[in-house]
XYZ file of C-alpha atoms in Angstrom:
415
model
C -37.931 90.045 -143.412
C -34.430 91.930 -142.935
C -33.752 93.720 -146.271
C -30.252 95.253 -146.992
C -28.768 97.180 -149.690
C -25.648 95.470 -151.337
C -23.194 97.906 -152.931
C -20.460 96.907 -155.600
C -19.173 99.463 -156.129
C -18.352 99.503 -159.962
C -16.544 101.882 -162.507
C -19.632 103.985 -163.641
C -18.045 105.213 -166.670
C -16.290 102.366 -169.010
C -15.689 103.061 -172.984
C -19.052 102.309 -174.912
C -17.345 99.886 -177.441
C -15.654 98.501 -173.587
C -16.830 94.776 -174.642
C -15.597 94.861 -177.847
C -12.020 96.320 -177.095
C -11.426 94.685 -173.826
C -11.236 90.798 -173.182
C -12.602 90.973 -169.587
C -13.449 93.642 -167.027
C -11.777 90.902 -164.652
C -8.237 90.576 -163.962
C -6.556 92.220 -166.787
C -8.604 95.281 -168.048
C -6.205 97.948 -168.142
C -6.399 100.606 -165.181
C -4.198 103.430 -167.097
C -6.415 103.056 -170.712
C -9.639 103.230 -168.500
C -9.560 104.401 -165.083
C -9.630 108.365 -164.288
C -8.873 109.040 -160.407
C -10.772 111.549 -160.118
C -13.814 110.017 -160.887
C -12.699 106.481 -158.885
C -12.002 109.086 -156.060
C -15.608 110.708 -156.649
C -17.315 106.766 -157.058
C -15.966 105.789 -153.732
C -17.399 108.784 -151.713
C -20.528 108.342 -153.763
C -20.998 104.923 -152.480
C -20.218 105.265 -149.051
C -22.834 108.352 -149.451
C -25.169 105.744 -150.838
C -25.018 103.441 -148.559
C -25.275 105.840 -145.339
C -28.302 107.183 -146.977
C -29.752 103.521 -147.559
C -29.601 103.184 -143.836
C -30.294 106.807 -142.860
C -33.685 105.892 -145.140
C -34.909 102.574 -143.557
C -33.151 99.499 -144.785
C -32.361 96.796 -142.101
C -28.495 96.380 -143.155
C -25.588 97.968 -145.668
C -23.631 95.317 -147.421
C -19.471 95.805 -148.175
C -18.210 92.740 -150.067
C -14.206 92.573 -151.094
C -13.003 92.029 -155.057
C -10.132 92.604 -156.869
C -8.093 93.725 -160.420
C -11.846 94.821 -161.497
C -14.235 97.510 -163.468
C -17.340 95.632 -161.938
C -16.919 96.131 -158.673
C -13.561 97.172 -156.805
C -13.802 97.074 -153.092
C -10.509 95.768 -152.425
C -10.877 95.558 -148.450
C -14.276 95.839 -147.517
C -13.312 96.259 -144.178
C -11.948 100.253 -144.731
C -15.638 100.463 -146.068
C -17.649 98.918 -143.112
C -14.912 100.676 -140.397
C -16.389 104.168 -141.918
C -20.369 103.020 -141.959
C -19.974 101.054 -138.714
C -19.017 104.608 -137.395
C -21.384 106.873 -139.077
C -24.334 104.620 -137.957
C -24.428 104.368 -134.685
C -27.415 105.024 -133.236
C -29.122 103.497 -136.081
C -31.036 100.116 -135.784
C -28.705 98.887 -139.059
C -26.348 95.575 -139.188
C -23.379 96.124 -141.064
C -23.090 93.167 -143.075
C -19.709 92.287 -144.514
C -19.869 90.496 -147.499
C -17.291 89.957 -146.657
C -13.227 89.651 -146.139
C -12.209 86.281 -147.995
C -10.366 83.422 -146.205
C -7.976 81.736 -148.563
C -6.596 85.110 -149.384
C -6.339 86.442 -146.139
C -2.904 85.319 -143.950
C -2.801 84.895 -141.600
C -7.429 84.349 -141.166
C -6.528 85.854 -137.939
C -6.274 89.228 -139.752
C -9.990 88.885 -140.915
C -11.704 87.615 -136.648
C -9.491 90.314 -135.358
C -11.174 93.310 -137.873
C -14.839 91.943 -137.592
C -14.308 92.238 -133.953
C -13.246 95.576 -134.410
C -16.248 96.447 -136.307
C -18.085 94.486 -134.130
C -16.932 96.715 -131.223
C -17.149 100.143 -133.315
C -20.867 99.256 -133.768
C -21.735 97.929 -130.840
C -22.680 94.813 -131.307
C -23.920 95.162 -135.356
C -21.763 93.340 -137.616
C -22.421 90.565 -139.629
C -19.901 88.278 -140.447
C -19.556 87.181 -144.159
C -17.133 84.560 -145.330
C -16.960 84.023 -149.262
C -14.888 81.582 -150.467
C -14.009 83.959 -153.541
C -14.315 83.697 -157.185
C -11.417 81.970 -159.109
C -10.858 85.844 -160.701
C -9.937 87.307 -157.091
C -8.329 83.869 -155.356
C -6.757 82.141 -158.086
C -5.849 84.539 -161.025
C -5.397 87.727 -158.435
C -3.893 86.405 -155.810
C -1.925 83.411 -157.058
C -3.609 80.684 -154.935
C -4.206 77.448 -156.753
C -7.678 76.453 -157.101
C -7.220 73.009 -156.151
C -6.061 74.506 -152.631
C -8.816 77.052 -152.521
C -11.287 75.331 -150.749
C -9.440 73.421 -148.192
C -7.759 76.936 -147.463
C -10.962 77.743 -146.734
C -12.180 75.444 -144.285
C -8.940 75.860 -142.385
C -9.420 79.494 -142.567
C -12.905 79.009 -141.371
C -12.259 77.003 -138.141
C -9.575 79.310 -137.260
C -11.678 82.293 -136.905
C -14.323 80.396 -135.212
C -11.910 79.694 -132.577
C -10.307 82.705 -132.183
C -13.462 84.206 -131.967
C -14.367 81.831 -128.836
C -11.672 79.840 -127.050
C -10.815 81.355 -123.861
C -7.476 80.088 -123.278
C -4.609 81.058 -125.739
C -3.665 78.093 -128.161
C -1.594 77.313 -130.861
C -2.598 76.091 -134.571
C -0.923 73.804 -136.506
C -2.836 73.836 -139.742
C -1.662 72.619 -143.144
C -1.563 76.197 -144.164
C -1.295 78.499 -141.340
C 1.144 77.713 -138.122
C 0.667 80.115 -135.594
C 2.167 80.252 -132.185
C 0.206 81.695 -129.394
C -3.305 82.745 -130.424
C -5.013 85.307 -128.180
C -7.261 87.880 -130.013
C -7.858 91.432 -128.535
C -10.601 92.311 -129.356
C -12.664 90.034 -129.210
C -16.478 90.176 -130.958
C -18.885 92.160 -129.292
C -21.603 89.632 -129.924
C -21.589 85.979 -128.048
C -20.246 83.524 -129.056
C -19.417 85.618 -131.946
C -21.622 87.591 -134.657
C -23.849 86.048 -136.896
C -21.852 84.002 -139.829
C -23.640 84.224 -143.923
C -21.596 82.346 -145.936
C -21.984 83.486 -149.879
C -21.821 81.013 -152.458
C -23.263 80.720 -156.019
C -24.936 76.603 -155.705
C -22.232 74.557 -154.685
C -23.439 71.801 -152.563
C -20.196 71.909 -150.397
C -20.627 75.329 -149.626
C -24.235 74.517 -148.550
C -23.014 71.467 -146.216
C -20.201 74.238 -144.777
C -23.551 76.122 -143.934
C -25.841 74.107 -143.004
C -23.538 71.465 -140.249
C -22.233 75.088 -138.784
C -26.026 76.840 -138.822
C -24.544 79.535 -140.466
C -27.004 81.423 -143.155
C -25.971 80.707 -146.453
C -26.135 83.269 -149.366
C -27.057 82.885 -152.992
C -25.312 85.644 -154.663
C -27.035 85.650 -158.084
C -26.714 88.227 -160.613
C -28.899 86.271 -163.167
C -32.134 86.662 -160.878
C -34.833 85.169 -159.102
C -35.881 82.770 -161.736
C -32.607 81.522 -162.844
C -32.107 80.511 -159.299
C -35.036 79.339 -158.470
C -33.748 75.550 -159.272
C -30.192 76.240 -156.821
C -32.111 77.300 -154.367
C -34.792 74.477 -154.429
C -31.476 72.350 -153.697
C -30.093 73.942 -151.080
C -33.429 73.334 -149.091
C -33.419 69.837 -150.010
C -30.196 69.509 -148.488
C -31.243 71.262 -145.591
C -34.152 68.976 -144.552
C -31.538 66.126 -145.418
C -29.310 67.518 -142.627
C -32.547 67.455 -140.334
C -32.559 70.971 -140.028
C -35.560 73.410 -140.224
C -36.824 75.106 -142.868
C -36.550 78.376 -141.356
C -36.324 81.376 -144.067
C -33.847 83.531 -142.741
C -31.124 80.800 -143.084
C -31.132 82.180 -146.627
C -29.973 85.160 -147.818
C -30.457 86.249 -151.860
C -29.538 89.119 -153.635
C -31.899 90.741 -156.397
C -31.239 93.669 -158.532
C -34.214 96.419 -157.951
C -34.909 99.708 -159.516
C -37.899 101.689 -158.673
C -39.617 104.266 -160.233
C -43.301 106.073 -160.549
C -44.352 103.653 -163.006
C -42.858 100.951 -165.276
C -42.639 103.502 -168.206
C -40.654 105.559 -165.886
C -38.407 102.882 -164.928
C -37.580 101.989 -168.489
C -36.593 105.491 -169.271
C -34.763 105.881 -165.933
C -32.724 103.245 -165.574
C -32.455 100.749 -168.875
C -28.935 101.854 -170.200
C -27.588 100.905 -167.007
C -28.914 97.745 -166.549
C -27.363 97.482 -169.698
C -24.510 98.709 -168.456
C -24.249 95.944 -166.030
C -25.001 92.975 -167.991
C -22.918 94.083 -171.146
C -19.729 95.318 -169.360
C -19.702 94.535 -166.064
C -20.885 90.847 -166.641
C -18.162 90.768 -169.558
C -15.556 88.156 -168.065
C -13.164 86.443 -169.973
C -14.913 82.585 -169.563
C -10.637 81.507 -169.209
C -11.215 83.180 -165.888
C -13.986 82.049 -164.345
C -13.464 77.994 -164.160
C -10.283 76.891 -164.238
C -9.505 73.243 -163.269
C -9.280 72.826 -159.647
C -11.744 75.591 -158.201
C -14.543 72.737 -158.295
C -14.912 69.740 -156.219
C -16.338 66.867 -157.957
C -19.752 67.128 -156.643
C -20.459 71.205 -157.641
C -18.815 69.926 -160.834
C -21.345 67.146 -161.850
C -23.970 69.189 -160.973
C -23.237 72.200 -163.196
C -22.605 70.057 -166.640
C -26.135 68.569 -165.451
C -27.540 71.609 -165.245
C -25.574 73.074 -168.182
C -24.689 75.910 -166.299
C -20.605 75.828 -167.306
C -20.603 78.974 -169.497
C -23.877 81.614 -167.812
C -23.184 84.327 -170.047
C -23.652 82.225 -173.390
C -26.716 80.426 -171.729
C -28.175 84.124 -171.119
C -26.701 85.409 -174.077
C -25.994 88.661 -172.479
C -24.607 90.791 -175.096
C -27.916 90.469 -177.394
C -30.287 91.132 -174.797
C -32.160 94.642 -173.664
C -33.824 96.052 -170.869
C -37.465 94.420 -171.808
C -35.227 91.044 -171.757
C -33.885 91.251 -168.384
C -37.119 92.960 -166.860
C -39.017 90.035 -168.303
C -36.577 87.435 -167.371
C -36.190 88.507 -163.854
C -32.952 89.016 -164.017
C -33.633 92.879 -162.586
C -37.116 93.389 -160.682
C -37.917 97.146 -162.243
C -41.038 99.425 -162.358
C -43.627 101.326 -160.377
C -43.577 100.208 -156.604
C -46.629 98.223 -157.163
C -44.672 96.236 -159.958
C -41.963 95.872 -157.664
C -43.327 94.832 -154.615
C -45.906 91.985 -156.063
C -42.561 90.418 -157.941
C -40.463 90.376 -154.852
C -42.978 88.913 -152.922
C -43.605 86.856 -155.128
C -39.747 86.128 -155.603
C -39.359 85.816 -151.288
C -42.158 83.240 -150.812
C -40.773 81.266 -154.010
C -37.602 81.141 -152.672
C -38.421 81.014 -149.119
C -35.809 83.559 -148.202
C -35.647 85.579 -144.958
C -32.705 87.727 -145.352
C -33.174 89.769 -148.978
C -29.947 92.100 -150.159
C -31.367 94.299 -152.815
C -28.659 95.603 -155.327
C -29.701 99.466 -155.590
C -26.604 100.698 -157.937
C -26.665 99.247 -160.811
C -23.911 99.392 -163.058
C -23.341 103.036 -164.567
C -26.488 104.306 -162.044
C -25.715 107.912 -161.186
C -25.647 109.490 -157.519
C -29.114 111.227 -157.943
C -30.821 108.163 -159.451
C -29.373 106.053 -157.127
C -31.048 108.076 -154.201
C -34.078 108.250 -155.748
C -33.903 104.226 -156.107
C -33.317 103.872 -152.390
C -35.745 106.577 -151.570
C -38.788 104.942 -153.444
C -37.651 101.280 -152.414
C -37.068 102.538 -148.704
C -40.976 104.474 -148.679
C -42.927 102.700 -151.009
C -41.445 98.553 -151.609
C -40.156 98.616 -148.303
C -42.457 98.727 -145.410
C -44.965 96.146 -147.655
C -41.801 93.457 -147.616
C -40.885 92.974 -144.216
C -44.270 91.261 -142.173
C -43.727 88.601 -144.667
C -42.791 85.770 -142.879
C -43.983 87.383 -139.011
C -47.238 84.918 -139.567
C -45.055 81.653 -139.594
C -43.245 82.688 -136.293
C -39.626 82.216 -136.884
C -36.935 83.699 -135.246
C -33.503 85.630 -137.328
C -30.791 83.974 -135.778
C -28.588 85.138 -138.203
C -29.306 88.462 -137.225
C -27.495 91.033 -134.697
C -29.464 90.028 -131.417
C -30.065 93.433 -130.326
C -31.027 94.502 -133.903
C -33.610 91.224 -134.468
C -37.105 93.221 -133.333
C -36.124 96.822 -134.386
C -37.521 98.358 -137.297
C -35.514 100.918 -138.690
C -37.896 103.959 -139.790
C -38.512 104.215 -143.865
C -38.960 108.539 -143.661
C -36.163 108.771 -146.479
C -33.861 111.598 -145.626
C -33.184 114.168 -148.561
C -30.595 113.689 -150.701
């Protein structure tokens, strides 16, 4: 197993009545009513804090991912984030896995192969490339790109920084979207061909094909938990072994919220009004935002009304639920480290996934708690986790080479 700790980054200190006096935390909630800078200047040190210490402590990778006009999570160039962690861990057996820079928003996509190979460089040969496609929020309602356009934007995007990345002559491309001259990137990626490609998605099957005719590792981003996804994910392996390809694990990646604590009791106390947090206000989207027509193909369409899964937060019915709820329903893995570790191994062999990104801040989580999550996950969840799939022999090819047999060391540094 290669375990990493996703960050998002979110505004640890919205209103209490915040879903009741705001329509969305997306897009439009209003920075001068609710944002102090202080504090934002405070929750972005914190986090790059967290995150060094996450990899100072043990885990495999630290995860950056980019979003914008947002309460929830507001990394608007995950790349400034990754430049500083690619520096301050060298020396450390960590990938620095970028979540990553989206296409269709990026022009030209050159922008986005020439700064992974500048972290790629900084790192020494580290980086993991991520390539969302983006929410409708960030592409369409942010940044003004229409949603029927989003996804072929995308695949342009896609095969241009594949090519950058590789061609050794200079070229020219003369895309529908993007016309560019003379093409001759410097630098170029550290890794060869180029570094390891995860593609994020949340179940559509054309984001699975993307993945699986480029071998690139796709990644369920879920929010909603093991359970909930157990169905997506069943069909993304089915369309795997329709493509012919293995069934090796680590062309999955998944992301789980985790808290730890010295027992279950403990965990409740510690951490259950901000997993509330999360779910109540940082999960509180406008639904006008999160489907509009167009950001679908037909396909990821059908199969959503199938699976009635157009409108999550009324299926979940976020707003009513507590911490025993989400604990229960999987949608956060919490409690002692025994607790913890038998439901996400039990979540990992379900799922069959080989690349795990554990969400370790969790919506109003302060600085200390967070450390202490990281340090009990790093010492005591941890070291249990990773010899999960060694028996079945597979190799991480969406892994940094020179990182795929190194084992950083779990002795948690003091916060």
């Amino acid at each position: 197993m290669k375990i990493s700790m996703f960050h998002l980054m979110p505004y640890r200190d919205l209103p209490e009545d915040f879903e009741k006096r705001y329509r969305s935390v997306w897009v439009d909630p209003p920075w001068g009513e609710l944002a102090d800078p202080e504090k934002v200047s405070q929750y972005y040190n914190w986090t790059l804090d967290e995150l060094l210490y996450a990899a100072r402590a043990g885990l495999d990778g630290v995860c950056t991912n980019e979003h914008h006009q947002n309460a929830y999570g507001f990394m608007p160039n995950p790349n400034i984030m990754g430049a500083y962690l690619a520096k301050a861990t060298n020396g450390l057996p960590v990938a620095i896995v970028q979540m990553g820079a989206t296409p269709p928003t990026t022009s030209p996509p050159i922008r986005i192969a020439e700064e992974y190979a500048m972290l790629d460089c900084i790192s020494g040969g580290r980086l993991v490339a991520g390539m969302p496609l983006g929410t409708a929020m960030d592409v369409n309602f942010c940044y003004g790109i229409p949603p029927i356009e989003q996804r072929e934007r995308y695949r342009e995007a896609h095969d241009l920084i594949l090519k950058a990345w590789t061609s050794r002559d200079i070229f020219a491309w003369n895309g529908k979207y993007w016309k560019l001259p003379m093409i001759n990137l410097w630098p170029r990626p550290f890794q060869k061909p180029h570094p390891p490609v995860w593609v994020p998605g949340s179940g559509s099957p054309s984001t699975w094909d993307l993945a699986v005719d480029y071998d690139h590792c796709y990644c369920y981003l879920s929010y909603y938990g093991w359970r909930w996804a157990q169905e997506m994910v069943d069909g993304y392996w089915a369309r795997v072994q329709a493509k012919g390809k293995d069934r090796n694990p680590y062309r999955l990646g998944f992301l789980q919220l985790v808290a730890v604590a010295e027992s279950d009791a403990a965990a409740e106390r510690d951490y259950a009004p901000h997993v509330e947090y999360f779910f109540h206000k940082c999960l509180h989207v406008y639904n006008g935002y999160t489907y509009p027509p167009g950001y679908h193909d037909w396909e990821t369409l059908v199969q959503m009304v199938r699976r009635s899964a157009m409108d999550r937060r009324r299926l979940f019915n976020l707003q009513d639920k507590r911490y025993p709820d989400f604990v229960r329903e999987g949608n956060v893995i919490a409690g002692s480290p025994a607790t913890v570790r038998d439901q996400l191994e039990e979540a990992i062999r379900r799922l069959r996934v080989g690349n795990l990104m554990v969400l370790l801040q969790i919506g109003s989580m302060p600085h200390h708690l967070t450390l202490k999550n990281i340090d009990l996950f790093a010492r005591e969840v941890l070291p249990h986790l990773r010899p999960i799939w060694d028996d079945e022999g597979w190799v991480n090819h969406w892994w940094p080479q020179a990182l795929r047999n190194s084992h950083p060391s779990s002795a948690a540094p003091k916060p």
